PDB file of C-alpha atoms in Angstrom:
ATOM      1  CA  MET I 129     125.813  46.006 103.025  1.00 49.00           C
ATOM      2  CA  ASP I 130     128.674  46.698 100.646  1.00 53.00           C
ATOM      3  CA  SER I 131     131.571  48.986 101.610  1.00 54.00           C
ATOM      4  CA  LEU I 132     130.481  51.885  99.382  1.00 58.00           C
ATOM      5  CA  SER I 133     126.942  52.312 100.662  1.00 57.00           C
ATOM      6  CA  ARG I 134     126.348  55.018 103.232  1.00 59.00           C
ATOM      7  CA  ASP I 135     123.885  55.480 106.012  1.00 55.00           C
ATOM      8  CA  THR I 136     121.760  58.471 104.977  1.00 59.00           C
ATOM      9  CA  THR I 137     119.550  58.660 108.057  1.00 57.00           C
ATOM     10  CA  PHE I 138     119.925  61.473 110.537  1.00 54.00           C
ATOM     11  CA  PRO I 139     121.054  60.618 114.059  1.00 55.00           C
ATOM     12  CA  GLY I 140     117.672  61.576 115.524  1.00 54.00           C
ATOM     13  CA  ASP I 141     115.771  59.353 113.078  1.00 55.00           C
ATOM     14  CA  ARG I 142     116.645  56.102 114.828  1.00 54.00           C
ATOM     15  CA  PRO I 143     117.260  55.241 118.467  1.00 55.00           C
ATOM     16  CA  GLU I 144     120.902  54.836 119.466  1.00 52.00           C
ATOM     17  CA  SER I 145     122.004  52.053 121.759  1.00 49.00           C
ATOM     18  CA  SER I 146     123.766  53.088 124.938  1.00 49.00           C
ATOM     19  CA  SER I 147     126.686  50.746 124.311  1.00 49.00           C
ATOM     20  CA  GLY I 148     127.784  52.642 121.202  1.00 49.00           C
ATOM     21  CA  ALA I 149     127.400  49.507 119.089  1.00 50.00           C
ATOM     22  CA  SER I 150     125.142  49.197 116.097  1.00 51.00           C
ATOM     23  CA  PRO I 151     121.695  50.740 116.451  1.00 51.00           C
ATOM     24  CA  ALA I 152     118.797  48.668 117.654  1.00 50.00           C
ATOM     25  CA  PRO I 153     116.623  47.235 114.898  1.00 52.00           C
ATOM     26  CA  GLU I 154     113.357  48.979 114.219  1.00 52.00           C
ATOM     27  CA  HIS I 155     110.316  47.346 115.744  1.00 51.00           C
ATOM     28  CA  SER I 156     107.654  45.940 113.537  1.00 51.00           C
ATOM     29  CA  PRO I 157     104.049  46.974 114.120  1.00 53.00           C
ATOM     30  CA  SER I 158     103.304  43.518 115.525  1.00 52.00           C
ATOM     31  CA  SER I 159     105.966  43.772 118.233  1.00 51.00           C
ATOM     32  CA  PRO I 160     104.875  44.780 121.727  1.00 53.00           C
ATOM     33  CA  LYS I 161     107.163  47.841 121.778  1.00 57.00           C
ATOM     34  CA  THR I 162     105.970  50.620 119.455  1.00 56.00           C
ATOM     35  CA  ALA I 163     107.942  53.768 118.701  1.00 60.00           C
ATOM     36  CA  ALA I 164     106.605  57.160 119.798  1.00 71.00           C
ATOM     37  CA  LYS I 165     104.848  59.169 117.112  1.00 80.00           C
ATOM     38  CA  ALA I 166     107.258  61.538 115.363  1.00 81.00           C
ATOM     39  CA  PRO I 167     106.384  65.232 115.725  1.00 81.00           C
ATOM     40  CA  ASP I 168     104.817  66.994 112.749  1.00 78.00           C
ATOM     41  CA  LEU I 169     107.599  69.219 111.431  1.00 77.00           C
ATOM     42  CA  SER I 170     105.746  70.503 108.385  1.00 76.00           C
ATOM     43  CA  PRO I 171     105.392  74.306 108.189  1.00 74.00           C
ATOM     44  CA  PRO I 172     102.156  75.809 109.501  1.00 68.00           C
ATOM     45  CA  ARG I 173      99.493  76.551 106.940  1.00 69.00           C
ATOM     46  CA  SER I 174      96.799  79.185 107.165  1.00 64.00           C
ATOM     47  CA  ASP I 175      94.172  76.846 105.756  1.00 67.00           C
ATOM     48  CA  ARG I 176      94.581  74.601 108.820  1.00 66.00           C
ATOM     49  CA  VAL I 177      93.433  77.331 111.237  1.00 63.00           C
ATOM     50  CA  SER I 178      89.884  77.053 112.445  1.00 67.00           C
ATOM     51  CA  ALA I 179      87.967  80.260 113.094  1.00 64.00           C
ATOM     52  CA  ASP I 180      86.795  78.751 116.401  1.00 68.00           C
ATOM     53  CA  ASP I 181      90.425  78.576 117.583  1.00 65.00           C
ATOM     54  CA  LEU I 182      90.761  82.365 117.286  1.00 63.00           C
ATOM     55  CA  GLY I 183      88.109  83.129 119.896  1.00 64.00           C
ATOM     56  CA  ASN I 184      86.426  86.531 120.139  1.00 66.00           C
ATOM     57  CA  ASN I 185      89.623  88.559 119.580  1.00 60.00           C
ATOM     58  CA  VAL I 186      90.209  88.058 115.860  1.00 57.00           C
ATOM     59  CA  GLY I 187      92.664  90.960 115.573  1.00 60.00           C
ATOM     60  CA  GLN I 188      93.001  93.967 113.315  1.00 59.00           C
ATOM     61  CA  SER I 189      93.590  94.396 109.662  1.00 61.00           C
ATOM     62  CA  SER I 190      97.124  95.181 108.565  1.00 61.00           C
ATOM     63  CA  SER I 191      95.908  97.714 106.023  1.00 64.00           C
ATOM     64  CA  LYS I 192      97.100 101.308 105.962  1.00 65.00           C
ATOM     65  CA  ALA I 193      93.643 102.395 107.110  1.00 68.00           C
ATOM     66  CA  THR I 194      94.296 100.927 110.566  1.00 69.00           C
ATOM     67  CA  GLN I 195      95.662 103.740 112.703  1.00 71.00           C
ATOM     68  CA  THR I 196      98.180 102.918 115.417  1.00 71.00           C
ATOM     69  CA  ASP I 197      98.043 104.832 118.698  1.00 74.00           C
ATOM     70  CA  LEU I 198     101.373 106.669 118.985  1.00 72.00           C
ATOM     71  CA  THR I 199     100.593 108.708 122.087  1.00 78.00           C
ATOM     72  CA  PRO I 200     103.225 108.405 124.838  1.00 74.00           C
ATOM     73  CA  PRO I 201     102.444 106.483 128.027  1.00 78.00           C
ATOM     74  CA  GLU I 202     101.040 108.404 130.986  1.00 82.00           C
ATOM     75  CA  ASP I 203     104.311 108.403 132.961  1.00 81.00           C
ATOM     76  CA  ASP I 204     106.456 109.368 129.963  1.00 77.00           C
ATOM     77  CA  ALA I 205     107.188 112.907 131.198  1.00 77.00           C
ATOM     78  CA  LYS I 206     108.479 111.505 134.481  1.00 80.00           C
ATOM     79  CA  THR I 207     110.645 108.747 132.982  1.00 80.00           C
ATOM     80  CA  HIS I 208     111.939 110.825 130.035  1.00 78.00           C
ATOM     81  CA  PRO I 209     112.126 114.470 131.166  1.00 78.00           C
ATOM     82  CA  GLN I 210     113.846 115.772 127.995  1.00 77.00           C
ATOM     83  CA  SER I 211     111.345 114.214 125.583  1.00 74.00           C
ATOM     84  CA  ALA I 212     108.996 117.214 125.726  1.00 72.00           C
ATOM     85  CA  ALA I 213     111.762 119.527 124.481  1.00 77.00           C
ATOM     86  CA  ALA I 214     112.654 117.099 121.674  1.00 75.00           C
ATOM     87  CA  ILE I 215     109.014 116.846 120.580  1.00 72.00           C
ATOM     88  CA  ALA I 216     108.619 120.625 120.615  1.00 75.00           C
ATOM     89  CA  GLU I 217     111.776 120.991 118.507  1.00 75.00           C
ATOM     90  CA  ALA I 218     110.585 118.386 115.998  1.00 70.00           C
ATOM     91  CA  ASP I 219     107.177 120.083 115.731  1.00 71.00           C
ATOM     92  CA  ALA I 220     108.837 123.453 115.113  1.00 71.00           C
ATOM     93  CA  VAL I 221     111.010 122.015 112.336  1.00 67.00           C
ATOM     94  CA  GLY I 222     108.584 119.922 110.367  1.00 60.00           C
ATOM     95  CA  GLY I 223     104.929 119.882 111.250  1.00 54.00           C
ATOM     96  CA  ASN I 224     103.986 116.568 112.830  1.00 55.00           C
ATOM     97  CA  GLY I 225     107.509 115.539 113.811  1.00 48.00           C
ATOM     98  CA  VAL I 226     107.628 112.571 111.443  1.00 55.00           C
ATOM     99  CA  SER I 227     110.499 112.805 109.010  1.00 59.00           C
ATOM    100  CA  GLU I 228     110.139 111.420 105.521  1.00 65.00           C
ATOM    101  CA  PHE I 229     112.196 108.445 104.494  1.00 73.00           C
ATOM    102  CA  LYS I 230     114.096 108.414 101.242  1.00 75.00           C
ATOM    103  CA  VAL I 231     113.487 105.583  98.863  1.00 87.00           C
ATOM    104  CA  TRP I 232     116.621 103.459  98.492  1.00 91.00           C
ATOM    105  CA  ASP I 233     116.646 101.304  95.384  1.00 94.00           C
ATOM    106  CA  PRO I 234     120.126 100.518  94.022  1.00 95.00           C
ATOM    107  CA  HIS I 235     118.709  98.547  91.090  1.00 96.00           C
ATOM    108  CA  LYS I 236     116.624 101.512  89.947  1.00 96.00           C
ATOM    109  CA  ALA I 237     119.652 103.767  90.414  1.00 96.00           C
ATOM    110  CA  ALA I 238     121.818 101.490  88.260  1.00 96.00           C
ATOM    111  CA  LYS I 239     119.153 101.475  85.552  1.00 97.00           C
ATOM    112  CA  ASP I 240     118.951 105.279  85.674  1.00 97.00           C
ATOM    113  CA  VAL I 241     122.745 105.519  85.244  1.00 97.00           C
ATOM    114  CA  GLU I 242     122.528 103.139  82.286  1.00 97.00           C
ATOM    115  CA  VAL I 243     119.796 105.227  80.627  1.00 97.00           C
ATOM    116  CA  GLY I 244     121.724 108.408  81.459  1.00 97.00           C
ATOM    117  CA  ASP I 245     124.754 106.963  79.656  1.00 97.00           C
ATOM    118  CA  TYR I 246     122.547 106.246  76.632  1.00 97.00           C
ATOM    119  CA  TYR I 247     121.454 109.896  76.481  1.00 97.00           C
ATOM    120  CA  PHE I 248     124.969 111.171  77.173  1.00 97.00           C
ATOM    121  CA  LYS I 249     126.401 109.218  74.204  1.00 97.00           C
ATOM    122  CA  ARG I 250     123.766 110.829  71.994  1.00 97.00           C
ATOM    123  CA  LYS I 251     124.737 114.284  73.350  1.00 97.00           C
ATOM    124  CA  ASN I 252     121.332 114.756  74.977  1.00 97.00           C
ATOM    125  CA  TYR I 253     122.887 116.199  78.127  1.00 97.00           C
ATOM    126  CA  ARG I 254     119.639 117.510  79.665  1.00 97.00           C
ATOM    127  CA  ALA I 255     118.058 114.043  79.606  1.00 97.00           C
ATOM    128  CA  ALA I 256     121.285 112.485  80.910  1.00 97.00           C
ATOM    129  CA  GLU I 257     121.401 115.023  83.752  1.00 97.00           C
ATOM    130  CA  ASP I 258     117.826 114.147  84.739  1.00 97.00           C
ATOM    131  CA  ARG I 259     118.626 110.431  84.825  1.00 98.00           C
ATOM    132  CA  TYR I 260     121.830 110.880  86.850  1.00 97.00           C
ATOM    133  CA  ARG I 261     119.962 113.066  89.355  1.00 97.00           C
ATOM    134  CA  GLU I 262     117.202 110.458  89.597  1.00 97.00           C
ATOM    135  CA  ALA I 263     119.832 107.782  90.237  1.00 97.00           C
ATOM    136  CA  LEU I 264     121.133 109.886  93.130  1.00 96.00           C
ATOM    137  CA  ARG I 265     117.604 110.105  94.544  1.00 95.00           C
ATOM    138  CA  PHE I 266     117.401 106.315  94.653  1.00 95.00           C
ATOM    139  CA  LYS I 267     120.980 105.820  95.876  1.00 95.00           C
ATOM    140  CA  ASP I 268     122.540 108.920  97.360  1.00 92.00           C
ATOM    141  CA  ASN I 269     126.339 109.102  97.389  1.00 93.00           C
ATOM    142  CA  ASP I 270     126.607 106.847  94.349  1.00 96.00           C
ATOM    143  CA  ALA I 271     130.083 107.586  93.000  1.00 96.00           C
ATOM    144  CA  VAL I 272     129.356 106.570  89.400  1.00 97.00           C
ATOM    145  CA  ALA I 273     126.208 108.698  89.132  1.00 97.00           C
ATOM    146  CA  THR I 274     127.980 111.622  90.834  1.00 97.00           C
ATOM    147  CA  ILE I 275     131.000 111.729  88.501  1.00 97.00           C
ATOM    148  CA  ARG I 276     128.841 111.281  85.403  1.00 97.00           C
ATOM    149  CA  LEU I 277     126.509 114.036  86.568  1.00 98.00           C
ATOM    150  CA  ALA I 278     129.536 116.300  87.061  1.00 97.00           C
ATOM    151  CA  VAL I 279     130.790 115.659  83.518  1.00 97.00           C
ATOM    152  CA  CYS I 280     127.284 116.190  82.160  1.00 97.00           C
ATOM    153  CA  LEU I 281     126.906 119.500  84.013  1.00 97.00           C
ATOM    154  CA  GLU I 282     130.261 120.636  82.686  1.00 97.00           C
ATOM    155  CA  LYS I 283     129.077 119.841  79.146  1.00 97.00           C
ATOM    156  CA  LEU I 284     125.968 121.948  79.836  1.00 97.00           C
ATOM    157  CA  ASN I 285     128.264 124.800  80.936  1.00 96.00           C
ATOM    158  CA  LEU I 286     126.845 124.734  84.487  1.00 96.00           C
ATOM    159  CA  ARG I 287     130.273 125.210  86.009  1.00 95.00           C
ATOM    160  CA  ASP I 288     129.329 125.858  89.634  1.00 95.00           C
ATOM    161  CA  ASP I 289     127.088 122.781  89.759  1.00 96.00           C
ATOM    162  CA  ALA I 290     129.728 120.680  88.003  1.00 97.00           C
ATOM    163  CA  LEU I 291     132.387 121.861  90.469  1.00 96.00           C
ATOM    164  CA  ALA I 292     130.141 120.886  93.401  1.00 96.00           C
ATOM    165  CA  GLU I 293     129.568 117.407  91.934  1.00 97.00           C
ATOM    166  CA  TYR I 294     133.283 116.828  91.284  1.00 97.00           C
ATOM    167  CA  GLN I 295     133.988 117.786  94.902  1.00 97.00           C
ATOM    168  CA  SER I 296     131.196 115.497  96.033  1.00 97.00           C
ATOM    169  CA  TYR I 297     132.775 112.620  94.094  1.00 97.00           C
ATOM    170  CA  LEU I 298     136.089 113.224  95.863  1.00 97.00           C
ATOM    171  CA  ARG I 299     134.299 113.134  99.244  1.00 96.00           C
ATOM    172  CA  ILE I 300     132.724 109.793  98.319  1.00 96.00           C
ATOM    173  CA  LEU I 301     135.826 108.173  96.766  1.00 95.00           C
ATOM    174  CA  PRO I 302     138.940 110.273  97.431  1.00 95.00           C
ATOM    175  CA  HIS I 303     141.143 107.657  95.749  1.00 95.00           C
ATOM    176  CA  GLY I 304     138.559 106.288  93.321  1.00 94.00           C
ATOM    177  CA  PRO I 305     139.123 105.441  89.667  1.00 96.00           C
ATOM    178  CA  GLN I 306     138.080 108.938  88.484  1.00 96.00           C
ATOM    179  CA  ALA I 307     139.665 110.863  91.367  1.00 96.00           C
ATOM    180  CA  GLU I 308     142.473 112.205  89.163  1.00 96.00           C
ATOM    181  CA  GLU I 309     139.965 113.269  86.503  1.00 96.00           C
ATOM    182  CA  ALA I 310     137.859 115.017  89.174  1.00 96.00           C
ATOM    183  CA  GLN I 311     140.895 116.856  90.585  1.00 96.00           C
ATOM    184  CA  LYS I 312     141.875 118.078  87.107  1.00 96.00           C
ATOM    185  CA  ALA I 313     138.310 119.228  86.450  1.00 96.00           C
ATOM    186  CA  ILE I 314     138.196 121.077  89.777  1.00 96.00           C
ATOM    187  CA  ALA I 315     141.448 122.859  88.897  1.00 95.00           C
ATOM    188  CA  ARG I 316     140.159 123.651  85.405  1.00 94.00           C
ATOM    189  CA  LEU I 317     136.822 124.973  86.669  1.00 92.00           C
ATOM    190  CA  GLY I 318     138.535 126.925  89.437  1.00 87.00           C
ATOM    191  CA  GLU I 319     140.797 128.677  86.873  1.00 83.00           C
ATOM    192  CA  SER I 320     137.871 129.571  84.639  1.00 77.00           C
ATOM    193  CA  ALA I 321     135.952 130.978  87.605  1.00 72.00           C
ATOM    194  CA  ALA I 322     138.958 133.149  88.568  1.00 72.00           C
ATOM    195  CA  LYS I 323     139.087 134.724  85.089  1.00 69.00           C
TER     196      LYS I 323
END
């Protein structure tokens, strides 16, 4: 073995001698000592599963048609005494008590900002406003979409909405890159509202 070659086997691949010296040589198939069979470390595959192994309880489909039982356990009122009031409050607010989740997609939001910029450069402020608002639906509190929506609303002469968006930008990034521009716009829109 020359001095530049390296041992590329993992420590668990070959037996170590207890003396700390060089490892014991591997045994040939004809020798009386045979090594234990190495475990199968390949990932499991679904085509290796036999239907007989599943037994009678095959399971349920993961489709949306499968309804999950969401009723509380029988002793729930005893273990969680305030849960009844919380459920009643949720039912009073919004029907079945399940709140809707907002879709969060920052890539879609970035694309909407990019398309909004395209429309803004062509002075199509209504289309730009729609795209900036859509970006905020996919990524709420996005500073870039918020400041660009504010400028767009100011161009459309929607001063109250523009003022609200400039203020929203300052809540998101009080010391952001357009914070000074937003503060000037707020002052400008506040003066025009006072007149």
